Amino acid sequence: VQLQAFGGGLVQAGGSLRLSCAASGRPFGSYTVGWFRQAPGKEREMVAVISVSSSTYYANSMKGRFTISRDNAKNTVYLQMNSLKPEDTAVYYCAADPTVSLVVAGRGVYWGQGTQVTVSS
């Protein structure tokens, strides 16, 4: 499975962005997919995860602001980010794996290349 993350950009605080993670190579429907982010000088952290059955998991700081969803027909997972803050600035990556626990732990087998999100104050 090849993953491509896109949709990042520069946005003002309070604004919104929608990231997309597009998959190719295999049907996406049998994979759990997660979004992660890494800011300069910081550890990579989980943002949100969506399972095969569309159960969702969010990091506490993202709950209520970010929404993960999937469209298996389009082989794409989305991350809608609202009420963005400067501290959301990071490179955002998507990852996929058949096993939920591996994705949640940041150990998914497939990773996209990342897309930069910059939130200005």
mmCIF file of C-alpha atoms in Angstrom:
data_model
loop_
_atom_site.group_PDB
_atom_site.id
_atom_site.type_symbol
_atom_site.label_atom_id
_atom_site.label_comp_id
_atom_site.label_asym_id
_atom_site.label_seq_id
_atom_site.Cartn_x
_atom_site.Cartn_y
_atom_site.Cartn_z
ATOM 1 C CA VAL A 1 0.000 0.000 0.000
ATOM 2 C CA GLN A 2 1.326 3.427 -0.959
ATOM 3 C CA LEU A 3 0.015 6.389 0.999
ATOM 4 C CA GLN A 4 0.026 10.012 -0.034
ATOM 5 C CA ALA A 5 -0.887 12.747 2.399
ATOM 6 C CA PHE A 6 -1.855 16.150 1.078
ATOM 7 C CA GLY A 7 -3.940 19.188 1.890
ATOM 8 C CA GLY A 8 -1.600 20.999 4.255
ATOM 9 C CA GLY A 9 -0.841 24.666 4.016
ATOM 10 C CA LEU A 10 -0.681 27.975 5.820
ATOM 11 C CA VAL A 11 -3.769 29.065 7.754
ATOM 12 C CA GLN A 12 -4.531 31.660 10.384
ATOM 13 C CA ALA A 13 -5.401 30.681 13.922
ATOM 14 C CA GLY A 14 -9.060 29.755 14.147
ATOM 15 C CA GLY A 15 -9.124 28.564 10.565
ATOM 16 C CA SER A 16 -9.700 25.119 9.085
ATOM 17 C CA LEU A 17 -7.946 22.662 6.822
ATOM 18 C CA ARG A 18 -8.847 19.244 5.512
ATOM 19 C CA LEU A 19 -6.072 16.743 5.016
ATOM 20 C CA SER A 20 -6.416 13.729 2.760
ATOM 21 C CA CYS A 21 -4.591 10.420 2.836
ATOM 22 C CA ALA A 22 -4.964 8.642 -0.461
ATOM 23 C CA ALA A 23 -4.000 4.995 -0.828
ATOM 24 C CA SER A 24 -3.026 2.992 -3.852
ATOM 25 C CA GLY A 25 -1.907 -0.552 -4.408
ATOM 26 C CA ARG A 26 -4.537 -2.343 -2.357
ATOM 27 C CA PRO A 27 -8.117 -1.746 -1.286
ATOM 28 C CA PHE A 28 -8.049 0.549 1.689
ATOM 29 C CA GLY A 29 -11.086 -0.853 3.413
ATOM 30 C CA SER A 30 -9.229 -3.558 5.327
ATOM 31 C CA TYR A 31 -6.777 -1.154 6.975
ATOM 32 C CA THR A 32 -6.933 0.951 10.091
ATOM 33 C CA VAL A 33 -5.587 4.403 9.286
ATOM 34 C CA GLY A 34 -4.171 7.019 11.573
ATOM 35 C CA TRP A 35 -2.975 10.583 11.408
ATOM 36 C CA PHE A 36 0.141 11.596 13.295
ATOM 37 C CA ARG A 37 2.056 14.810 13.557
ATOM 38 C CA GLN A 38 5.534 15.925 14.428
ATOM 39 C CA ALA A 39 6.496 19.461 15.286
ATOM 40 C CA PRO A 40 10.118 20.642 15.180
ATOM 41 C CA GLY A 41 12.023 19.388 18.195
ATOM 42 C CA LYS A 42 9.113 17.305 19.429
ATOM 43 C CA GLU A 43 8.184 13.656 19.427
ATOM 44 C CA ARG A 44 5.738 12.354 16.881
ATOM 45 C CA GLU A 45 2.256 12.098 18.375
ATOM 46 C CA MET A 46 -0.974 10.424 17.418
ATOM 47 C CA VAL A 47 -3.722 12.756 16.238
ATOM 48 C CA ALA A 48 -6.586 10.453 15.286
ATOM 49 C CA VAL A 49 -7.223 6.892 14.179
ATOM 50 C CA ILE A 50 -10.100 5.291 12.301
ATOM 51 C CA SER A 51 -10.619 1.555 12.252
ATOM 52 C CA VAL A 52 -11.977 -0.705 9.539
ATOM 53 C CA SER A 53 -15.409 -0.432 11.158
ATOM 54 C CA SER A 54 -15.012 3.367 11.340
ATOM 55 C CA SER A 55 -14.527 3.477 15.095
ATOM 56 C CA THR A 56 -12.524 6.581 15.871
ATOM 57 C CA TYR A 57 -9.910 7.504 18.467
ATOM 58 C CA TYR A 58 -8.544 10.964 19.155
ATOM 59 C CA ALA A 59 -5.764 12.480 21.174
ATOM 60 C CA ASN A 60 -7.308 14.498 23.988
ATOM 61 C CA SER A 61 -6.081 17.831 22.674
ATOM 62 C CA MET A 62 -7.777 17.209 19.306
ATOM 63 C CA LYS A 63 -11.178 16.073 20.537
ATOM 64 C CA GLY A 64 -13.922 18.388 19.407
ATOM 65 C CA ARG A 65 -11.695 20.184 16.899
ATOM 66 C CA PHE A 66 -10.541 17.405 14.563
ATOM 67 C CA THR A 67 -12.630 14.785 12.786
ATOM 68 C CA ILE A 68 -11.286 11.722 11.032
ATOM 69 C CA SER A 69 -13.375 9.981 8.398
ATOM 70 C CA ARG A 70 -12.928 7.547 5.560
ATOM 71 C CA ASP A 71 -14.317 6.934 2.099
ATOM 72 C CA ASN A 72 -13.336 3.427 1.113
ATOM 73 C CA ALA A 73 -14.767 3.830 -2.364
ATOM 74 C CA LYS A 74 -12.209 6.587 -2.923
ATOM 75 C CA ASN A 75 -9.451 4.827 -0.961
ATOM 76 C CA THR A 76 -9.089 7.987 1.087
ATOM 77 C CA VAL A 77 -9.076 8.982 4.744
ATOM 78 C CA TYR A 78 -9.678 12.574 5.734
ATOM 79 C CA LEU A 79 -8.745 14.723 8.692
ATOM 80 C CA GLN A 80 -10.923 17.782 9.090
ATOM 81 C CA MET A 81 -9.183 20.264 11.353
ATOM 82 C CA ASN A 82 -11.142 23.177 12.767
ATOM 83 C CA SER A 83 -10.304 25.933 15.252
ATOM 84 C CA LEU A 84 -6.639 25.541 14.445
ATOM 85 C CA LYS A 85 -4.072 26.865 16.881
ATOM 86 C CA PRO A 86 -0.418 27.813 16.366
ATOM 87 C CA GLU A 87 0.533 24.754 18.418
ATOM 88 C CA ASP A 88 -1.054 22.569 15.715
ATOM 89 C CA THR A 89 1.810 23.539 13.425
ATOM 90 C CA ALA A 90 3.580 20.326 12.400
ATOM 91 C CA VAL A 91 4.169 17.888 9.606
ATOM 92 C CA TYR A 92 1.176 15.572 9.459
ATOM 93 C CA TYR A 93 1.580 11.972 8.391
ATOM 94 C CA CYS A 94 -0.864 9.191 7.720
ATOM 95 C CA ALA A 95 -0.195 5.558 8.498
ATOM 96 C CA ALA A 96 -2.021 2.326 7.832
ATOM 97 C CA ASP A 97 -1.966 -1.213 9.122
ATOM 98 C CA PRO A 98 -4.419 -4.093 9.384
ATOM 99 C CA THR A 99 -4.002 -4.025 13.178
ATOM 100 C CA VAL A 100 -5.597 -1.200 15.173
ATOM 101 C CA SER A 101 -3.202 -1.396 18.090
ATOM 102 C CA LEU A 102 -0.174 -1.005 15.848
ATOM 103 C CA VAL A 103 -1.570 2.111 14.235
ATOM 104 C CA VAL A 104 -2.501 3.635 17.607
ATOM 105 C CA ALA A 105 1.020 2.908 18.846
ATOM 106 C CA GLY A 106 2.536 4.589 15.815
ATOM 107 C CA ARG A 107 3.858 1.310 14.495
ATOM 108 C CA GLY A 108 1.772 0.956 11.371
ATOM 109 C CA VAL A 109 3.560 -0.724 8.511
ATOM 110 C CA TYR A 110 2.671 1.837 5.831
ATOM 111 C CA TRP A 111 3.403 5.569 6.054
ATOM 112 C CA GLY A 112 2.803 8.526 3.805
ATOM 113 C CA GLN A 113 5.374 11.239 3.168
ATOM 114 C CA GLY A 114 3.813 13.972 5.303
ATOM 115 C CA THR A 115 2.196 17.313 4.620
ATOM 116 C CA GLN A 116 3.119 20.557 6.355
ATOM 117 C CA VAL A 117 0.494 22.445 8.333
ATOM 118 C CA THR A 118 1.423 25.909 9.541
ATOM 119 C CA VAL A 119 -0.928 27.935 11.730
ATOM 120 C CA SER A 120 -0.092 31.600 12.145
ATOM 121 C CA SER A 121 -1.145 33.599 15.192
#
